[in-house]
Coordinates of C-alpha atoms and ligand atoms in Angstrom, one line a residue:
X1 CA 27.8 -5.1 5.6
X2 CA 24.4 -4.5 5.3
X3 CA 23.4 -4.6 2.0
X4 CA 21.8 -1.0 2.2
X5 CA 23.4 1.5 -0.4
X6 CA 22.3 5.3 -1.2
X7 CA 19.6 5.4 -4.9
X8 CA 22.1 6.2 -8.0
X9 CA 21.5 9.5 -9.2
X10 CA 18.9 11.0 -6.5
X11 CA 18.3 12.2 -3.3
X12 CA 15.9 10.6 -0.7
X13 CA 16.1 12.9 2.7
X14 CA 14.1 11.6 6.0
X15 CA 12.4 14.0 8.5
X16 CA 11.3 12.9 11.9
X17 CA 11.2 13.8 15.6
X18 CA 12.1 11.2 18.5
X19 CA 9.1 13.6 20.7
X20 CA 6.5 12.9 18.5
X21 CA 6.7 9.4 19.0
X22 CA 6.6 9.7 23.0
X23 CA 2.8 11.5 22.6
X24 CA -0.1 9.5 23.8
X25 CA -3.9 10.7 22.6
X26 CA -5.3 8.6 25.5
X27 CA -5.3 4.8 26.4
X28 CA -8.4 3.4 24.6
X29 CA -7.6 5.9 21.5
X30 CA -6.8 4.3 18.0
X31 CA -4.4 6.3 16.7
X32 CA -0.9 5.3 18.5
X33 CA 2.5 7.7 18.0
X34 CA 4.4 5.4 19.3
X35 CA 4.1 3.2 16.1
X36 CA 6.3 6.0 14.7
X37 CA 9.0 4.6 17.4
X38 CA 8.5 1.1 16.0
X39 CA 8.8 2.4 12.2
X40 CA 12.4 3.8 13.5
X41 CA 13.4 0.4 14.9
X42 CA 12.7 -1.5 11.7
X43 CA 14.8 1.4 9.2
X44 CA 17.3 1.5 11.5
X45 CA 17.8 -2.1 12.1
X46 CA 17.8 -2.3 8.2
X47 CA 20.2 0.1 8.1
X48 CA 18.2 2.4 5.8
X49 CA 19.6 5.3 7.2
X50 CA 22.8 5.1 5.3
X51 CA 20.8 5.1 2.3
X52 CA 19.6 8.7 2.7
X53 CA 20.1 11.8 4.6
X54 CA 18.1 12.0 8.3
X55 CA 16.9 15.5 9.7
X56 CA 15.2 16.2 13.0
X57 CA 12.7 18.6 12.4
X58 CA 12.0 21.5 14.5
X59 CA 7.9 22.8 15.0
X60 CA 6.2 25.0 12.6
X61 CA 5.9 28.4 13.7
X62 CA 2.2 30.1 14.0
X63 CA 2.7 32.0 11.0
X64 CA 3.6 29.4 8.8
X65 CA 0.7 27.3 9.8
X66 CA -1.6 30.6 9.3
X67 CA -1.2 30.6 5.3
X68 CA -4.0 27.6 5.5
X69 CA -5.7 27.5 8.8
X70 CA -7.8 30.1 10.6
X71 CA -5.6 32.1 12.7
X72 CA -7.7 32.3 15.9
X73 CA -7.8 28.1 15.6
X74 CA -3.9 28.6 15.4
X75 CA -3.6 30.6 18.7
X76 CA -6.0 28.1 20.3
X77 CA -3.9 25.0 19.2
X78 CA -0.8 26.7 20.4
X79 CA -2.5 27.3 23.9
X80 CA -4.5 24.5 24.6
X81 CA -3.5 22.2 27.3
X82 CA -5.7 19.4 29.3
X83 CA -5.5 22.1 31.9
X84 CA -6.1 24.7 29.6
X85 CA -8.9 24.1 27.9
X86 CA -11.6 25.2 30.0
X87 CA -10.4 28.6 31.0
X88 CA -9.2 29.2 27.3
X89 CA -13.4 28.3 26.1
X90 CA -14.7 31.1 28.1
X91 CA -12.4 33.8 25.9
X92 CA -14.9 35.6 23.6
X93 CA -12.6 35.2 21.2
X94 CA -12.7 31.3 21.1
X95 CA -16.7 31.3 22.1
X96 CA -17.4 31.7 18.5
X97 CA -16.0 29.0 17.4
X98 CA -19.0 27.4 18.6
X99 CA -19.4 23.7 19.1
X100 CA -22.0 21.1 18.1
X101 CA -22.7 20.0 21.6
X102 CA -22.3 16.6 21.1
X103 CA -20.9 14.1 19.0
X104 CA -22.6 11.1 17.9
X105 CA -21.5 8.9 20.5
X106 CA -22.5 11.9 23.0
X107 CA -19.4 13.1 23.9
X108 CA -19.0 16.7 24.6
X109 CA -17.1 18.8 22.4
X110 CA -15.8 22.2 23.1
X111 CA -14.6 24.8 20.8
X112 CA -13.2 23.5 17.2
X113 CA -14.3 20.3 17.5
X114 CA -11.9 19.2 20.4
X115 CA -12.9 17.9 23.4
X116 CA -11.3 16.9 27.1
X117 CA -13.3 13.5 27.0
X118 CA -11.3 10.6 26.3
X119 CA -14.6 9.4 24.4
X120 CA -13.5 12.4 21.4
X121 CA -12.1 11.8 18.5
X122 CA -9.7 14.6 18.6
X123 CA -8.9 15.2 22.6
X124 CA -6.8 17.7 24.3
X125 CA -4.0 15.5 25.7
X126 CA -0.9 16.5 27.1
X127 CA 1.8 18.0 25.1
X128 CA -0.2 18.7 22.6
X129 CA 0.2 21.7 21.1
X130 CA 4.1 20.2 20.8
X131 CA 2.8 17.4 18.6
X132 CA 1.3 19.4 16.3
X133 CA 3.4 21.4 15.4
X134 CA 6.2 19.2 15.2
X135 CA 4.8 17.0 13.3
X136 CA 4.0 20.0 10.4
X137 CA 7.5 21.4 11.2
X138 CA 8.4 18.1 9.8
X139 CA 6.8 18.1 6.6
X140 CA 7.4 21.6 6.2
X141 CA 11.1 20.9 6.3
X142 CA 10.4 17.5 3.9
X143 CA 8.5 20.3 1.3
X144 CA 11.6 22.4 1.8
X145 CA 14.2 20.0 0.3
X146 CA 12.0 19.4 -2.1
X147 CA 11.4 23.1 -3.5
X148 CA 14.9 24.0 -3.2
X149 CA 16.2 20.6 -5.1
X150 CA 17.8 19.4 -2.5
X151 CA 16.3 16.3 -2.0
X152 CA 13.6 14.2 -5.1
X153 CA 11.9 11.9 -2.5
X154 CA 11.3 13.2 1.0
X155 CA 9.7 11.5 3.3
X156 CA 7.7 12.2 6.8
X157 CA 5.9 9.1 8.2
X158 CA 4.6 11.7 11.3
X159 CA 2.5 13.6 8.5
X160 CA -0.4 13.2 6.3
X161 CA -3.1 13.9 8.5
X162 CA -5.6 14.5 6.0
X163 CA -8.9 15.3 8.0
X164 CA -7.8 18.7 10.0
X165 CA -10.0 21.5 8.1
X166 CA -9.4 25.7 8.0
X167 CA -11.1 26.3 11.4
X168 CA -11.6 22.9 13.2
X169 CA -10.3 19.4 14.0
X170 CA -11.5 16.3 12.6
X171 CA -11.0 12.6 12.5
X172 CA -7.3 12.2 14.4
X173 CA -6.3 15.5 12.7
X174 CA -5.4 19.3 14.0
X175 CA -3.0 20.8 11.8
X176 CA -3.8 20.0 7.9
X177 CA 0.3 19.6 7.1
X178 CA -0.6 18.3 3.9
X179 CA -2.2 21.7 2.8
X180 CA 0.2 23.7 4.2
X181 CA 3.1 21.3 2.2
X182 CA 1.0 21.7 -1.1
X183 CA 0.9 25.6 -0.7
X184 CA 4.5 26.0 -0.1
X185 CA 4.5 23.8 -3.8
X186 CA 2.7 26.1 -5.2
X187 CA 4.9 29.0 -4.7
X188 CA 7.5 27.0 -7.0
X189 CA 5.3 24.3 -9.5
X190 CA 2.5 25.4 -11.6
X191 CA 0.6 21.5 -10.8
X192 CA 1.2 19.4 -7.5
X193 CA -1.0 16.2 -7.9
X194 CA -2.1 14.9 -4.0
X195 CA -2.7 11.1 -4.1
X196 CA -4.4 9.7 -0.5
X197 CA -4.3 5.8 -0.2
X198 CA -5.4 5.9 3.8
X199 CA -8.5 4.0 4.2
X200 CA -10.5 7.2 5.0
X201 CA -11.4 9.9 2.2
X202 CA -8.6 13.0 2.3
X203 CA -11.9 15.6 3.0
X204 CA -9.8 18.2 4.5
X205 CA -7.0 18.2 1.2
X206 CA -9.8 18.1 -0.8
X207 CA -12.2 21.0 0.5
X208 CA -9.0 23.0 0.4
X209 CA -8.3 22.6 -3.2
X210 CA -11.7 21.6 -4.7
X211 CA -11.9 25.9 -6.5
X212 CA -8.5 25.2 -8.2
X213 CA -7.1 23.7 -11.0
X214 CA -3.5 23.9 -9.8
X215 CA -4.0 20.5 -7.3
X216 CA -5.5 17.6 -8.0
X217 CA -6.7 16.1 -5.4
X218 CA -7.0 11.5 -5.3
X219 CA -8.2 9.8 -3.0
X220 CA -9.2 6.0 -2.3
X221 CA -11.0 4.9 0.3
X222 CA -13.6 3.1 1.9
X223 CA -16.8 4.4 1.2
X224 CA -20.5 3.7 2.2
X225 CA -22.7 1.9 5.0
X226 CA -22.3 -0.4 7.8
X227 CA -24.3 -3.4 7.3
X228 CA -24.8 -3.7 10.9
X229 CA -25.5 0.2 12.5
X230 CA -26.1 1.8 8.7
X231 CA -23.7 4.2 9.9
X232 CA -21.4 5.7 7.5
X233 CA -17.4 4.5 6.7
X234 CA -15.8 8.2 8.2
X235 CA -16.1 11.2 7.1
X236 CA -19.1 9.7 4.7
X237 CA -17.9 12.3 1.8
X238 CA -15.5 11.3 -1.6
X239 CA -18.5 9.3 -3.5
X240 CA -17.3 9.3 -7.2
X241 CA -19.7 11.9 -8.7
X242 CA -17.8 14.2 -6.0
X243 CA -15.4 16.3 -8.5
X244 CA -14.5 19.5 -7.7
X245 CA -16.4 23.0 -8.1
X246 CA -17.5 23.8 -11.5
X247 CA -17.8 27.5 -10.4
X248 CA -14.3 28.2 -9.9
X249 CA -12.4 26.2 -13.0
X250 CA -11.8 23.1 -10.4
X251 CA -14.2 21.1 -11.6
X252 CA -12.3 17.5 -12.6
X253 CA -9.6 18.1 -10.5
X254 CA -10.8 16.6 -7.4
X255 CA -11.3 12.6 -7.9
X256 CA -12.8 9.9 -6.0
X257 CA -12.1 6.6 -5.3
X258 CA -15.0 5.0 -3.5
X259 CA -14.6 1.2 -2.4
X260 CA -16.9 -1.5 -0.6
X261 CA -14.5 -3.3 2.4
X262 CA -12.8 -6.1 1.6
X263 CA -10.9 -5.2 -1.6
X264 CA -7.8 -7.3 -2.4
X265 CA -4.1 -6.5 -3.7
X266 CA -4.8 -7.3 -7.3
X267 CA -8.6 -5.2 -7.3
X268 CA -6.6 -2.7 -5.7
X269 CA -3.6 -2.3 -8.1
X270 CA -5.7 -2.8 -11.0
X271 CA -7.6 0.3 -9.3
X272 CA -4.8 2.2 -8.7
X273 CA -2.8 2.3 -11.4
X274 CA -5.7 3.1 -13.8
X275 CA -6.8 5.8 -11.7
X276 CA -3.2 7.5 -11.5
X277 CA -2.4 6.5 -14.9
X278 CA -5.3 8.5 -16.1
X279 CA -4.7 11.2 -13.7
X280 CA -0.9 11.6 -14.6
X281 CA -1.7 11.5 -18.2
X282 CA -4.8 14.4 -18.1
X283 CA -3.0 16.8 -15.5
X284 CA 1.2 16.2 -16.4
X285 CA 1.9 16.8 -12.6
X286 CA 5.1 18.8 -11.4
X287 CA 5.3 17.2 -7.8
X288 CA 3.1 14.6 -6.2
X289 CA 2.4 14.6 -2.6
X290 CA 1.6 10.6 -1.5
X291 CA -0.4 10.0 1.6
X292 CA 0.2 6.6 2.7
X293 CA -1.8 5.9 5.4
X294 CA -1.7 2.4 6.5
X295 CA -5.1 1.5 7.6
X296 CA -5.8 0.5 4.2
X297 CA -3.7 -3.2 4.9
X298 CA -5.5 -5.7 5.6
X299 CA -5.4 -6.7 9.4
X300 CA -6.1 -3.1 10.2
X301 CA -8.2 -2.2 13.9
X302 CA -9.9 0.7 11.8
X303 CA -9.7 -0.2 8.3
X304 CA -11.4 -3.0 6.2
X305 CA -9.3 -4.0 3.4
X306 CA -7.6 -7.0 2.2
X307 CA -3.7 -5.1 1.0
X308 CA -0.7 -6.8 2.4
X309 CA 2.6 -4.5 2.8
X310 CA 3.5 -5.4 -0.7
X311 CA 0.6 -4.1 -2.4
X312 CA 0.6 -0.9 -0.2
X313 CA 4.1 -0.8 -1.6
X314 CA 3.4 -1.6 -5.3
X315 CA 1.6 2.0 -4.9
X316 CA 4.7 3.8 -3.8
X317 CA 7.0 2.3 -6.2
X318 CA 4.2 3.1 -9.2
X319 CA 4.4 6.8 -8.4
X320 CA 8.3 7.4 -7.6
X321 CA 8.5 5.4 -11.4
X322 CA 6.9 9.1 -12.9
X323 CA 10.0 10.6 -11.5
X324 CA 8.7 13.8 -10.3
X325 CA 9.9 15.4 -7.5
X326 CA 7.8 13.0 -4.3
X327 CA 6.6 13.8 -0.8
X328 CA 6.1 10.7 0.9
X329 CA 3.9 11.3 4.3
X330 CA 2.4 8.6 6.7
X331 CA -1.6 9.1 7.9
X332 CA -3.8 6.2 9.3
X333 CA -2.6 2.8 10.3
X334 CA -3.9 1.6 13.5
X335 CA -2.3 -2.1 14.1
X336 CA 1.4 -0.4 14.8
X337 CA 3.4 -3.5 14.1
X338 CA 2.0 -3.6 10.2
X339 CA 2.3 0.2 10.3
X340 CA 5.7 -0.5 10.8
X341 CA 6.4 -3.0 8.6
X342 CA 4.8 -0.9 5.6
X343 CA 6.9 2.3 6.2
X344 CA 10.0 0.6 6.5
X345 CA 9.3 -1.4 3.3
X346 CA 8.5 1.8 1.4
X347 CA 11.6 3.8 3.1
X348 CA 13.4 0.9 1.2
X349 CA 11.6 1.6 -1.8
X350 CA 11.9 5.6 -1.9
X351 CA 16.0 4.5 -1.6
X352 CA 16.0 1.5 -4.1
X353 CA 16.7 -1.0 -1.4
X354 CA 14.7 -4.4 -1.5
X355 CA 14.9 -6.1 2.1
X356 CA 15.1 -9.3 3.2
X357 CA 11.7 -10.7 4.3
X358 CA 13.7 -11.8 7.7
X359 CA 13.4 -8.9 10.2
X360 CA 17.6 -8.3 11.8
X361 CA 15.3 -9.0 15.3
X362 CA 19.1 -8.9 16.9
X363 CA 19.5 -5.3 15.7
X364 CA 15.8 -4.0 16.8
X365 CA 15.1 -3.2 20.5
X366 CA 11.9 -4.8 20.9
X367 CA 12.2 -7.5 18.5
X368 CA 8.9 -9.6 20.0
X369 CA 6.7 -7.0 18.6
X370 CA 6.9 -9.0 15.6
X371 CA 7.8 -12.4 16.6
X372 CA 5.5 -14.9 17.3
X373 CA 1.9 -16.1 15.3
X374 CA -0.4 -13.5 15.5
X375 CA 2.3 -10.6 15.3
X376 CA 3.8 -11.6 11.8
X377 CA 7.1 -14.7 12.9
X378 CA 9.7 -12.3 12.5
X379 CA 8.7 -11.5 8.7
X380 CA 8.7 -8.0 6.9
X381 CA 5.8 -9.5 4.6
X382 CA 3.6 -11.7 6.8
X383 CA 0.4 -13.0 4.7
X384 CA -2.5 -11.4 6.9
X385 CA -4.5 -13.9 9.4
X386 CA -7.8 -12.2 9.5
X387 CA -9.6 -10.9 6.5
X388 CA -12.6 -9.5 5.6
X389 CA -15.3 -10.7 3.4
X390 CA -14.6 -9.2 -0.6
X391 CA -17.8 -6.8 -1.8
X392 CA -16.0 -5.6 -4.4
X393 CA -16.4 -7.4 -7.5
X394 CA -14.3 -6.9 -10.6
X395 CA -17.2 -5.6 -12.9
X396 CA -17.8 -2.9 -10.6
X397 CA -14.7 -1.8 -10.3
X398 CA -13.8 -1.4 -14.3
X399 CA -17.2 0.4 -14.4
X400 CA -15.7 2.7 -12.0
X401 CA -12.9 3.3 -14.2
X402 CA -14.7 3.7 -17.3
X403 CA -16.7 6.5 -15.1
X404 CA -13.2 8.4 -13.8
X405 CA -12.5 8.5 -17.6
X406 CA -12.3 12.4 -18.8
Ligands
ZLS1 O1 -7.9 9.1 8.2 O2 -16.4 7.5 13.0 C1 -16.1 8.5 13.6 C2 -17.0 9.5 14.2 C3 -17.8 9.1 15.4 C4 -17.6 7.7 16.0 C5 -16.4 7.8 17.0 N1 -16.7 8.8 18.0 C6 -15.5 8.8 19.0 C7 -16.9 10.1 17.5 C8 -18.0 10.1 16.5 C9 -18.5 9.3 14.1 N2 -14.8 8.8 13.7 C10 -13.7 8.0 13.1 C11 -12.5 8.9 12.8 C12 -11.5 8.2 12.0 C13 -10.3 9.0 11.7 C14 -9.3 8.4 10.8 C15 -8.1 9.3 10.7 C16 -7.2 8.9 9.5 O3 -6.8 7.6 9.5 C17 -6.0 9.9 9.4 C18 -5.1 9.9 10.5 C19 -13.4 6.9 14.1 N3 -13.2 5.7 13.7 C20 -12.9 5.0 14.9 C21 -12.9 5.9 15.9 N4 -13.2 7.1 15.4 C22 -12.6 5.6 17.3 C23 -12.5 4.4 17.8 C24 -12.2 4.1 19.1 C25 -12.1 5.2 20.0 C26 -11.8 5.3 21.5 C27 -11.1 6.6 21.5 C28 -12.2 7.4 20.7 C29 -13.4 7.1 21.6 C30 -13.1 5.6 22.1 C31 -12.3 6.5 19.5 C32 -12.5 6.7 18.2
CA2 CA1 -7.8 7.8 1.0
ZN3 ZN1 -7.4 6.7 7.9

């Protein structure tokens, strides 16, 4: 006996597909599928999986990913292959979707902001086109359960990729599956709330909803300069006077969290659950769609926070207390082991299961991915070695609560 036992009086369902996890973007490219595969070993080696009902999901059809995006970008995502991608470019009908030549680090970019190069941020790699829309098949599914009843927590750690916009890819992201989910809401909930704790601002849910007052959209993230290059933290947009459109009634229901690196787990809670305190209060929300990236931890190869797997946690267990139907999705997270470690802890959450802090490394296949200093001894909720340097301080951040005050 494992401890593990299925939440009294709800259902949590689980959405996932083994293929997914098998994708690789490139070699030197952050963003890592197969931490998905590490994710599984922990819940199952838990034993989570008794605690809630597992689906495989099957891809997204064209149409379904058509009610957000463009649906010329759709054919091209469905097409595209590395040895695809230059023949499909010279159709006239993709030609216009034409390309800044560069990026900033040079790299060229062909139609839709995807490139061939290695150097991109969003590449063509192989299988593609399978990834994508698997991974939106997923959360589709997760929405589903949701909209029909059948499930009041689902959860799809392939999803949340918060960047993808109408017509192009952006920042990791090709299909926006977070839009799509929110539409499919829509249809049954007069208000879905969409709260993003990934290090990077949620731009593309953002754009997509900032005319409306029937989503309100959160995020918090990193925000601001480098010291070093004076580049900006990506995408560089969610400062805190960024609201919504005044034009078209959504003004106020887009809010931004901005923060300076560094930020620890009590600046962060006190952050967070003012800000969705507030939030819940104003807009009485009928579903809430959670992004949990995990780039905000600390430890992270992208992100510069200071959160430990607790913290991240503390946010997950805050919003499934409102007790409105949840949509739990993954996003960033860029050190896989901690990626790992943070999903797993807030599947247990989602099911009302606390876990030990020992790992079952007997139960897991690759147990010395989290064995050993440096990779966490074999704990669920290692203290972080690195960290970087706090610039938030505390005055700053109750004067940016006093400002996201209606
Ligand atoms: O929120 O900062 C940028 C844009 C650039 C710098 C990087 N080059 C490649 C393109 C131009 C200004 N992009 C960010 C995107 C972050 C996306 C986060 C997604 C999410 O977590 C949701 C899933 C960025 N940061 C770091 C990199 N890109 C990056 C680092 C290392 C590499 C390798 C592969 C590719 C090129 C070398 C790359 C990107
Ligand atoms: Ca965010
Ligand atoms: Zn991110």
């Amino acid at each position: 006996d494992n401890g593990i036992a299925r939440p009294k009086g709800y259902k949590v369902s689980y959405h996932y597909n083994s293929t997914v996890e098998d994708m690789h973007f490139g070699r030197t490219h952050p963003m890592k599928p197969w931490r998905l595969t590490l994710a599984k070993h922990l819940i199952l080696g838990y034993g989570l999986q008794y605690a809630m009902d597992t689906h495989e999901a099957l891809p997204a059809s064209k149409e379904q990913v058509c009610a957000f995006h463009d649906p010329d970008y759709v054919d091209f995502l469905s097409e595209v292959a590395p040895e695809t991608f230059d023949r499909l470019c010279q159709n006239p009908k993709f030609a216009k979707a034409v390309p800044p030549p560069h990026d900033a680090d040079s790299v060229y970019l062909g139609p839709y902001n995807l490139s061939t190069s290695p150097g991109a941020d969003c590449p063509v790699f192989a299988d593609m086109s399978t990834y994508l829309f698997l991974y939106t098949g997923a959360t589709l599914a997760a929405s589903h359960q949701l909209t029909t009843g059948q499930s009041d927590i689902a959860v799809n750690w392939s999803g949340g990729l918060h960047h993808a916009h109408k017509s192009e890819a952006s920042g990791f992201c090709y299909i926006n599956d977070i839009v799509l989910s929110i539409l499919e809401m829509l249809k049954v909930w007069p208000r879905v709330l969409y709260i993003d704790i990934d290090v990077h601002h949620g731009d593309g849910v953002e754009e997509a909803f900032q005319r409306q007052p029937r989503v309100m959209t959160l995020s918090f993230h990193r925000f601001g300069t480098y010291d070093d290059t004076g580049h900006k933290f990506f995408p560089g947009t969610g400062d805190i006077t960024d609201i919504g459109l005044r034009s078209t009634h959504g003004e106020h229901f887009a809010l931004n969290v901005p923060i300076s690196s560094g930020i620890d787990d009590r600046q962060y809670n006190y952050l967070f659950t003012s800000v969705v305190g507030q939030a819940v209060k104003a807009f009485n929300p009928s579903a809430i769609v959670l992004q949990c990236g995990a780039d905000s931890l600390g430890g992270d190869r992208l992100g510069q926070f200071n959160i430990n797997i607790k913290q991240h946690g503390e946010c997950v267990r805050f919003v499934k207390s409102l007790n409105v139907p949840l949509l739990l999705l993954g996003g960033g997270g860029y050190t896989a082991r901690n990626v790992a470690r943070a999903w797993c802890h807030e599947t247990a959450l989602a099911t009302d299961n606390e876990l030990p802090d020992a790992i079952p490394l007997d139960f897991i296949p690759r147990p010395e991915a989290f064995q050993g200093r440096g990779h966490g001894d074999g704990k669920l909720f290692p203290a972080f070695v690195r960290s970087h340097p706090n610039y938030c301080s505390n005055s700053d951040l109750e004067n940016m609560v006093k400002k996201i005050d209606w």
